Amino acid sequence: MDSTTSMGSGTAVPAKRRLSPINQRRLANFKANRRGYWSFWIFLVLFLLTLFAELFTNDKPLLVSYKGELLTPVLVDYPEEKFGGFLAVTDYRDPFIQEEINANGWMIWPLIRYSYRTVNNEIPVPAPAPPSWMMDKEQRCSRYPEGVNDPNCVVGNWNWLGTDDQGRDVVARLVYGFRLSVLFGLAMTIASSVIGIAAGAVQGYYGGWADLLFQRFIEIWTAMPTLYLILIVSSVLTPGFWVLFSILLAFSWVALVGVVRAEFLRGRNFEYIAAAKALGVSNRVIMWRHLLPNAMVATLTFMPFILNGSLSTLTALDFLGFGLPPGSPSLGELLAQGKNNLQAPWLGITGFIVISLMLSLLIFIGEAVRDAFDPRKSYS
């Protein structure tokens, strides 16, 4: 069928693009795996919600009306002098700032009035404090200046899952930690896949000495104790997002090399590849347009599992203290706090549940993707 259809006036109208039969079958196989299909949507919704975490868990108001001017503190850092203070950054949890704003306007707060780094100085017991719903109102409000009548003793200032050992809200750290972990894992998966696919393609297509030398290098590289090397390098270099990313990337790119290499070794002997060479098509075009699409079928089935491995490695390093810088919203660091504070079970339990949910969803998604690209898999 042509990509355009003609109307009575003779005007060509583009026809609606549809999936090819093979992609329709893959999509049907993916949907048929109900566990993986619903896991994909649950994970996608959770990730999209955490991308906009500042809109529902933040220590800054979403909207402020002050002396007839409409302000957006969640987007802009206003100096405190705008509200009669003298600091460079406004602390909207300060009672003086709140009284000044309320006397000359109003504020709209997010559902949870804490960011991942906000310390709650009004917890009635030493940190780590238990969830606020486990206390009565008098105990929850005991540290506020006006007690139960204080305007800040409201649901928005509750710590629904308690605080960590520094008085920071656990819910906020879980939300921001989920986002940071997934973004880190996605970036690691994409970068390692690009390098691994390129290396495997060169090995499989050219073969010979290029393949032999590269294989010996990979064997030596993968024989190194990866975790110990990561711990040593992390302890020497100043911890940071990109430092940790570079260290993990140096060892994670080999995951896809073997799969891509095998697909290119198999595909380079096909008749249509020989015909392309006979027509003078360059090696780069053959690799990119003819061999790579076939290799990507096997590669895509591994990507959810690579993402899962990246998240597990980051969590393990954070748990051991060699991961992200101190103060970062880290799920592994929350587990470490749970281990060090056995009298506060909400730390370890909530961290374990979130990490288990995240990794389980990815495993189920990976199984569904594998079924989708399996040519032997079919559902009636």
CSV table of C-alpha atoms in Angstrom, one decimal:
chain,number,residue,atom,x,y,z
A,1,MET,CA,0.0,0.0,0.0
A,2,ASP,CA,1.3,3.4,-0.9
A,3,SER,CA,2.2,5.8,1.9
A,4,THR,CA,-0.2,8.4,0.5
A,5,THR,CA,-3.9,8.2,-0.5
A,6,SER,CA,-5.6,10.5,-2.9
A,7,MET,CA,-8.8,12.4,-2.3
A,8,GLY,CA,-11.4,13.5,-4.8
A,9,SER,CA,-9.7,16.8,-5.3
A,10,GLY,CA,-6.5,15.0,-6.2
A,11,THR,CA,-4.7,16.2,-3.1
A,12,ALA,CA,-2.3,13.6,-1.7
A,13,VAL,CA,-2.9,12.9,2.0
A,14,PRO,CA,-0.3,10.9,4.0
A,15,ALA,CA,-1.7,7.5,5.1
A,16,LYS,CA,-1.6,6.7,8.8
A,17,ARG,CA,1.6,4.9,9.6
A,18,ARG,CA,1.2,1.4,11.1
A,19,LEU,CA,3.5,-1.0,12.8
A,20,SER,CA,4.9,-3.7,10.6
A,21,PRO,CA,3.5,-7.2,11.2
A,22,ILE,CA,6.6,-8.4,13.1
A,23,ASN,CA,6.4,-5.4,15.4
A,24,GLN,CA,2.7,-5.9,15.9
A,25,ARG,CA,3.5,-9.5,17.0
A,26,ARG,CA,6.2,-8.3,19.4
A,27,LEU,CA,3.8,-5.7,20.9
A,28,ALA,CA,1.1,-8.4,21.3
A,29,ASN,CA,3.6,-10.7,23.0
A,30,PHE,CA,4.7,-7.9,25.3
A,31,LYS,CA,1.1,-7.2,26.3
A,32,ALA,CA,0.3,-10.9,26.7
A,33,ASN,CA,2.8,-11.0,29.5
A,34,ARG,CA,0.4,-9.3,31.9
A,35,ARG,CA,2.9,-9.2,34.8
A,36,GLY,CA,5.5,-7.4,32.7
A,37,TYR,CA,3.0,-5.2,30.9
A,38,TRP,CA,1.5,-3.8,34.1
A,39,SER,CA,5.0,-3.6,35.7
A,40,PHE,CA,6.0,-1.4,32.8
A,41,TRP,CA,3.1,1.0,33.5
A,42,ILE,CA,3.6,1.0,37.2
A,43,PHE,CA,7.3,1.7,36.9
A,44,LEU,CA,6.7,4.5,34.3
A,45,VAL,CA,4.1,6.2,36.5
A,46,LEU,CA,6.4,6.1,39.5
A,47,PHE,CA,9.3,7.4,37.5
A,48,LEU,CA,7.3,10.3,36.0
A,49,LEU,CA,6.0,11.2,39.4
A,50,THR,CA,9.5,11.4,40.9
A,51,LEU,CA,10.7,13.5,37.9
A,52,PHE,CA,8.3,16.2,39.3
A,53,ALA,CA,9.1,15.5,43.0
A,54,GLU,CA,9.6,19.2,43.7
A,55,LEU,CA,5.9,19.8,43.1
A,56,PHE,CA,4.7,17.6,45.9
A,57,THR,CA,7.6,17.2,48.3
A,58,ASN,CA,9.6,20.3,48.9
A,59,ASP,CA,10.6,22.8,51.6
A,60,LYS,CA,9.6,25.7,49.4
A,61,PRO,CA,6.1,26.9,48.6
A,62,LEU,CA,4.7,26.3,45.1
A,63,LEU,CA,3.2,29.7,44.9
A,64,VAL,CA,3.5,32.9,47.0
A,65,SER,CA,1.5,36.1,46.8
A,66,TYR,CA,3.5,38.9,48.5
A,67,LYS,CA,2.5,42.5,48.4
A,68,GLY,CA,0.5,42.0,45.2
A,69,GLU,CA,3.4,40.2,43.5
A,70,LEU,CA,3.1,36.5,42.5
A,71,LEU,CA,6.2,34.5,43.2
A,72,THR,CA,7.2,30.9,42.4
A,73,PRO,CA,9.8,29.8,45.0
A,74,VAL,CA,9.8,26.3,43.7
A,75,LEU,CA,11.3,27.6,40.4
A,76,VAL,CA,13.3,30.7,41.5
A,77,ASP,CA,15.5,31.2,44.5
A,78,TYR,CA,14.5,34.6,46.0
A,79,PRO,CA,16.9,36.3,48.4
A,80,GLU,CA,15.6,36.8,51.9
A,81,GLU,CA,15.9,40.5,51.7
A,82,LYS,CA,12.8,40.4,49.5
A,83,PHE,CA,10.8,39.5,52.6
A,84,GLY,CA,12.6,41.8,55.0
A,85,GLY,CA,15.5,39.5,55.9
A,86,PHE,CA,19.2,39.6,55.1
A,87,LEU,CA,20.3,36.1,54.0
A,88,ALA,CA,21.2,35.1,50.4
A,89,VAL,CA,18.6,32.3,50.3
A,90,THR,CA,15.1,32.4,51.9
A,91,ASP,CA,14.2,29.7,54.4
A,92,TYR,CA,10.4,29.5,54.0
A,93,ARG,CA,10.1,27.3,57.1
A,94,ASP,CA,11.4,30.2,59.2
A,95,PRO,CA,8.5,31.5,61.4
A,96,PHE,CA,9.6,35.1,60.8
A,97,ILE,CA,9.4,34.6,57.0
A,98,GLN,CA,6.1,32.8,57.2
A,99,GLU,CA,4.5,35.6,59.4
A,100,GLU,CA,5.8,38.3,57.0
A,101,ILE,CA,4.4,36.5,53.9
A,102,ASN,CA,1.0,35.7,55.6
A,103,ALA,CA,0.7,39.3,56.8
A,104,ASN,CA,1.1,40.6,53.2
A,105,GLY,CA,-0.3,37.7,51.1
A,106,TRP,CA,-0.5,33.9,51.1
A,107,MET,CA,1.4,30.7,50.4
A,108,ILE,CA,0.5,27.4,48.7
A,109,TRP,CA,2.7,24.5,50.0
A,110,PRO,CA,3.3,21.1,48.5
A,111,LEU,CA,1.7,18.0,50.1
A,112,ILE,CA,4.9,17.3,52.0
A,113,ARG,CA,6.9,20.3,53.2
A,114,TYR,CA,10.3,18.7,53.1
A,115,SER,CA,13.0,18.2,50.6
A,116,TYR,CA,15.5,15.4,50.8
A,117,ARG,CA,18.0,17.6,52.7
A,118,THR,CA,15.6,19.4,55.0
A,119,VAL,CA,16.2,18.8,58.7
A,120,ASN,CA,13.1,18.8,60.8
A,121,ASN,CA,14.0,20.7,64.0
A,122,GLU,CA,10.6,20.2,65.6
A,123,ILE,CA,10.6,16.4,66.0
A,124,PRO,CA,9.6,15.7,69.6
A,125,VAL,CA,12.1,12.8,70.2
A,126,PRO,CA,15.8,12.4,69.2
A,127,ALA,CA,16.4,11.4,65.6
A,128,PRO,CA,15.7,9.0,64.1
A,129,ALA,CA,12.1,9.8,65.0
A,130,PRO,CA,9.2,7.4,64.4
A,131,PRO,CA,6.4,8.2,61.9
A,132,SER,CA,4.2,11.1,63.0
A,133,TRP,CA,1.0,9.1,62.8
A,134,MET,CA,2.3,6.9,65.7
A,135,MET,CA,2.1,9.9,68.0
A,136,ASP,CA,-0.8,11.8,69.5
A,137,LYS,CA,-1.3,15.4,68.5
A,138,GLU,CA,0.1,16.8,71.8
A,139,GLN,CA,3.3,14.9,71.3
A,140,ARG,CA,3.6,15.8,67.6
A,141,CYS,CA,3.2,19.5,68.4
A,142,SER,CA,5.3,19.7,71.6
A,143,ARG,CA,8.3,21.3,69.9
A,144,TYR,CA,6.3,24.0,68.1
A,145,PRO,CA,6.2,27.5,69.8
A,146,GLU,CA,2.4,27.4,70.2
A,147,GLY,CA,2.0,23.7,70.7
A,148,VAL,CA,-1.2,22.2,69.2
A,149,ASN,CA,-2.3,25.7,68.2
A,150,ASP,CA,0.8,26.4,66.1
A,151,PRO,CA,0.0,27.0,62.4
A,152,ASN,CA,2.9,24.8,61.4
A,153,CYS,CA,1.6,21.8,63.3
A,154,VAL,CA,-0.3,20.5,60.3
A,155,VAL,CA,-0.4,17.4,58.1
A,156,GLY,CA,2.0,18.8,55.6
A,157,ASN,CA,4.7,18.8,58.3
A,158,TRP,CA,4.2,15.2,59.3
A,159,ASN,CA,6.9,12.7,58.8
A,160,TRP,CA,4.8,9.9,57.4
A,161,LEU,CA,7.6,7.3,57.5
A,162,GLY,CA,9.6,9.0,60.2
A,163,THR,CA,13.0,10.6,59.9
A,164,ASP,CA,16.5,9.4,59.5
A,165,ASP,CA,19.3,9.7,62.0
A,166,GLN,CA,19.8,13.4,60.9
A,167,GLY,CA,16.2,14.4,61.2
A,168,ARG,CA,15.5,14.4,57.5
A,169,ASP,CA,12.1,13.1,56.2
A,170,VAL,CA,12.2,9.5,55.0
A,171,VAL,CA,9.4,10.0,52.4
A,172,ALA,CA,11.3,12.8,50.7
A,173,ARG,CA,14.5,10.9,50.6
A,174,LEU,CA,12.8,7.9,49.2
A,175,VAL,CA,11.2,9.9,46.4
A,176,TYR,CA,14.3,11.8,45.5
A,177,GLY,CA,16.4,8.6,45.9
A,178,PHE,CA,14.2,6.7,43.5
A,179,ARG,CA,14.6,9.4,40.9
A,180,LEU,CA,18.3,9.7,41.3
A,181,SER,CA,18.8,5.9,41.2
A,182,VAL,CA,16.7,5.4,38.0
A,183,LEU,CA,18.4,8.4,36.2
A,184,PHE,CA,21.8,7.1,37.2
A,185,GLY,CA,20.9,3.6,36.0
A,186,LEU,CA,19.4,4.8,32.7
A,187,ALA,CA,22.5,6.9,32.0
A,188,MET,CA,24.7,4.0,32.8
A,189,THR,CA,22.7,1.6,30.6
A,190,ILE,CA,22.7,3.9,27.6
A,191,ALA,CA,26.4,4.8,27.9
A,192,SER,CA,27.6,1.2,28.4
A,193,SER,CA,25.3,-0.1,25.7
A,194,VAL,CA,26.7,2.4,23.1
A,195,ILE,CA,30.3,1.4,23.9
A,196,GLY,CA,29.5,-2.3,24.2
A,197,ILE,CA,27.6,-2.4,20.9
A,198,ALA,CA,30.3,-0.5,19.1
A,199,ALA,CA,33.0,-2.8,20.4
A,200,GLY,CA,31.0,-5.9,19.6
A,201,ALA,CA,30.2,-4.7,16.1
A,202,VAL,CA,33.9,-4.0,15.3
A,203,GLN,CA,34.9,-7.4,16.6
A,204,GLY,CA,32.2,-9.4,14.8
A,205,TYR,CA,32.3,-7.6,11.5
A,206,TYR,CA,36.1,-7.5,10.9
A,207,GLY,CA,37.1,-10.6,12.8
A,208,GLY,CA,40.7,-11.8,12.4
A,209,TRP,CA,43.3,-10.1,14.5
A,210,ALA,CA,40.9,-7.3,15.6
A,211,ASP,CA,38.6,-9.9,17.1
A,212,LEU,CA,41.4,-12.0,18.6
A,213,LEU,CA,43.1,-9.1,20.3
A,214,PHE,CA,39.9,-7.5,21.6
A,215,GLN,CA,38.7,-10.8,23.0
A,216,ARG,CA,42.0,-11.4,24.9
A,217,PHE,CA,41.7,-7.8,26.3
A,218,ILE,CA,38.1,-8.4,27.4
A,219,GLU,CA,39.1,-11.7,29.1
A,220,ILE,CA,41.8,-9.9,31.0
A,221,TRP,CA,39.6,-6.9,31.8
A,222,THR,CA,36.7,-9.0,33.1
A,223,ALA,CA,39.0,-11.2,35.2
A,224,MET,CA,39.8,-8.3,37.4
A,225,PRO,CA,38.0,-8.1,40.8
A,226,THR,CA,35.6,-5.3,39.7
A,227,LEU,CA,34.0,-4.6,43.0
A,228,TYR,CA,37.4,-4.3,44.8
A,229,LEU,CA,38.8,-2.0,42.1
A,230,ILE,CA,35.7,0.2,42.4
A,231,LEU,CA,36.1,0.4,46.1
A,232,ILE,CA,39.8,1.3,45.9
A,233,VAL,CA,39.2,4.0,43.2
A,234,SER,CA,36.2,5.4,45.1
A,235,SER,CA,38.2,5.7,48.3
A,236,VAL,CA,41.0,7.6,46.5
A,237,LEU,CA,39.0,10.0,44.4
A,238,THR,CA,36.6,12.6,45.7
A,239,PRO,CA,33.1,11.0,45.6
A,240,GLY,CA,30.7,12.5,43.0
A,241,PHE,CA,28.0,11.6,40.5
A,242,TRP,CA,30.3,11.7,37.5
A,243,VAL,CA,33.3,10.1,39.2
A,244,LEU,CA,31.2,7.2,40.3
A,245,PHE,CA,29.5,7.0,36.8
A,246,SER,CA,32.9,6.9,35.1
A,247,ILE,CA,34.2,4.2,37.4
A,248,LEU,CA,31.2,1.9,36.9
A,249,LEU,CA,31.1,2.6,33.1
A,250,ALA,CA,34.7,1.4,32.8
A,251,PHE,CA,33.6,-2.1,33.8
A,252,SER,CA,29.9,-2.3,32.7
A,253,TRP,CA,30.3,-1.8,28.9
A,254,VAL,CA,31.5,-5.5,28.4
A,255,ALA,CA,28.0,-6.8,29.2
A,256,LEU,CA,26.7,-6.5,25.6
A,257,VAL,CA,29.9,-7.1,23.7
A,258,GLY,CA,29.5,-10.9,23.4
A,259,VAL,CA,25.9,-10.7,22.2
A,260,VAL,CA,26.6,-8.1,19.5
A,261,ARG,CA,29.7,-9.8,18.4
A,262,ALA,CA,27.9,-13.1,17.9
A,263,GLU,CA,25.1,-11.4,15.9
A,264,PHE,CA,27.6,-9.6,13.6
A,265,LEU,CA,29.7,-12.8,13.1
A,266,ARG,CA,26.5,-14.6,12.0
A,267,GLY,CA,25.1,-11.8,9.9
A,268,ARG,CA,28.3,-10.8,8.0
A,269,ASN,CA,28.1,-14.1,6.0
A,270,PHE,CA,24.5,-13.5,4.8
A,271,GLU,CA,23.9,-13.2,1.0
A,272,TYR,CA,22.5,-9.7,1.2
A,273,ILE,CA,25.7,-8.5,3.0
A,274,ALA,CA,27.8,-10.0,0.2
A,275,ALA,CA,25.6,-8.3,-2.4
A,276,ALA,CA,26.0,-5.0,-0.6
A,277,LYS,CA,29.7,-5.4,-0.6
A,278,ALA,CA,29.6,-6.2,-4.3
A,279,LEU,CA,27.7,-3.0,-5.0
A,280,GLY,CA,30.4,-1.0,-3.3
A,281,VAL,CA,28.5,-0.1,-0.1
A,282,SER,CA,31.0,1.0,2.6
A,283,ASN,CA,31.6,-1.1,5.7
A,284,ARG,CA,30.2,1.6,7.9
A,285,VAL,CA,26.9,1.7,6.1
A,286,ILE,CA,26.7,-2.1,6.1
A,287,MET,CA,27.3,-2.2,9.8
A,288,TRP,CA,24.9,0.6,10.6
A,289,ARG,CA,22.0,0.0,8.3
A,290,HIS,CA,22.1,-3.8,7.7
A,291,LEU,CA,23.7,-5.6,10.6
A,292,LEU,CA,23.0,-3.4,13.5
A,293,PRO,CA,19.1,-3.6,13.3
A,294,ASN,CA,19.3,-7.4,13.5
A,295,ALA,CA,21.8,-7.3,16.4
A,296,MET,CA,19.5,-4.8,18.3
A,297,VAL,CA,16.8,-7.5,18.6
A,298,ALA,CA,19.0,-9.6,20.9
A,299,THR,CA,20.5,-6.5,22.6
A,300,LEU,CA,17.2,-4.9,23.6
A,301,THR,CA,16.3,-8.0,25.6
A,302,PHE,CA,19.3,-7.5,27.9
A,303,MET,CA,18.9,-3.8,28.6
A,304,PRO,CA,16.3,-4.0,31.4
A,305,PHE,CA,18.6,-6.5,33.2
A,306,ILE,CA,21.6,-4.2,32.7
A,307,LEU,CA,19.6,-1.3,34.2
A,308,ASN,CA,18.7,-3.6,37.1
A,309,GLY,CA,22.4,-4.4,37.6
A,310,SER,CA,23.4,-0.8,37.5
A,311,LEU,CA,20.9,0.1,40.2
A,312,SER,CA,22.0,-2.9,42.4
A,313,THR,CA,25.6,-1.8,42.1
A,314,LEU,CA,24.9,1.8,43.0
A,315,THR,CA,22.8,0.7,46.0
A,316,ALA,CA,25.6,-1.6,47.2
A,317,LEU,CA,28.3,1.1,46.9
A,318,ASP,CA,26.1,3.6,48.8
A,319,PHE,CA,25.4,1.0,51.5
A,320,LEU,CA,29.2,0.5,51.9
A,321,GLY,CA,29.8,4.2,51.9
A,322,PHE,CA,31.7,4.4,48.6
A,323,GLY,CA,28.9,5.7,46.4
A,324,LEU,CA,27.3,9.1,46.0
A,325,PRO,CA,28.5,12.1,48.1
A,326,PRO,CA,27.2,12.4,51.7
A,327,GLY,CA,23.9,14.1,51.8
A,328,SER,CA,22.7,12.7,48.5
A,329,PRO,CA,19.2,11.0,48.5
A,330,SER,CA,20.5,7.5,48.4
A,331,LEU,CA,18.5,4.3,48.9
A,332,GLY,CA,21.6,2.4,49.8
A,333,GLU,CA,22.6,5.0,52.5
A,334,LEU,CA,19.1,4.6,53.9
A,335,LEU,CA,19.6,0.8,54.2
A,336,ALA,CA,22.9,1.5,56.0
A,337,GLN,CA,21.1,3.8,58.4
A,338,GLY,CA,18.6,1.0,59.1
A,339,LYS,CA,21.5,-1.4,59.9
A,340,ASN,CA,23.1,1.1,62.3
A,341,ASN,CA,19.8,2.0,63.9
A,342,LEU,CA,18.0,-1.2,64.7
A,343,GLN,CA,15.8,0.6,67.1
A,344,ALA,CA,14.3,2.5,64.1
A,345,PRO,CA,13.0,-0.4,61.9
A,346,TRP,CA,11.1,2.1,59.6
A,347,LEU,CA,14.5,3.0,58.0
A,348,GLY,CA,15.5,-0.5,56.9
A,349,ILE,CA,11.9,-1.6,56.1
A,350,THR,CA,11.0,1.3,53.9
A,351,GLY,CA,14.4,1.3,52.1
A,352,PHE,CA,14.1,-2.5,51.5
A,353,ILE,CA,10.5,-2.3,50.2
A,354,VAL,CA,11.3,0.5,47.7
A,355,ILE,CA,14.4,-1.2,46.4
A,356,SER,CA,12.7,-4.5,46.1
A,357,LEU,CA,9.8,-3.0,44.3
A,358,MET,CA,12.0,-1.1,41.9
A,359,LEU,CA,14.2,-4.1,41.0
A,360,SER,CA,11.2,-6.5,40.8
A,361,LEU,CA,9.4,-4.3,38.4
A,362,LEU,CA,12.5,-4.1,36.2
A,363,ILE,CA,12.9,-7.9,36.2
A,364,PHE,CA,9.3,-8.4,35.2
A,365,ILE,CA,9.7,-5.8,32.4
A,366,GLY,CA,12.8,-7.6,31.2
A,367,GLU,CA,11.0,-10.9,31.0
A,368,ALA,CA,8.2,-9.2,29.0
A,369,VAL,CA,10.7,-7.7,26.6
A,370,ARG,CA,12.4,-11.0,26.2
A,371,ASP,CA,9.1,-12.6,25.3
A,372,ALA,CA,8.3,-9.9,22.9
A,373,PHE,CA,11.5,-10.4,20.9
A,374,ASP,CA,11.5,-14.2,21.1
A,375,PRO,CA,10.6,-15.5,17.6
A,376,ARG,CA,9.4,-18.8,19.1
A,377,LYS,CA,7.0,-17.1,21.5
A,378,SER,CA,3.4,-16.7,20.4
A,379,TYR,CA,0.1,-16.3,22.1
A,380,SER,CA,-3.3,-17.1,20.8
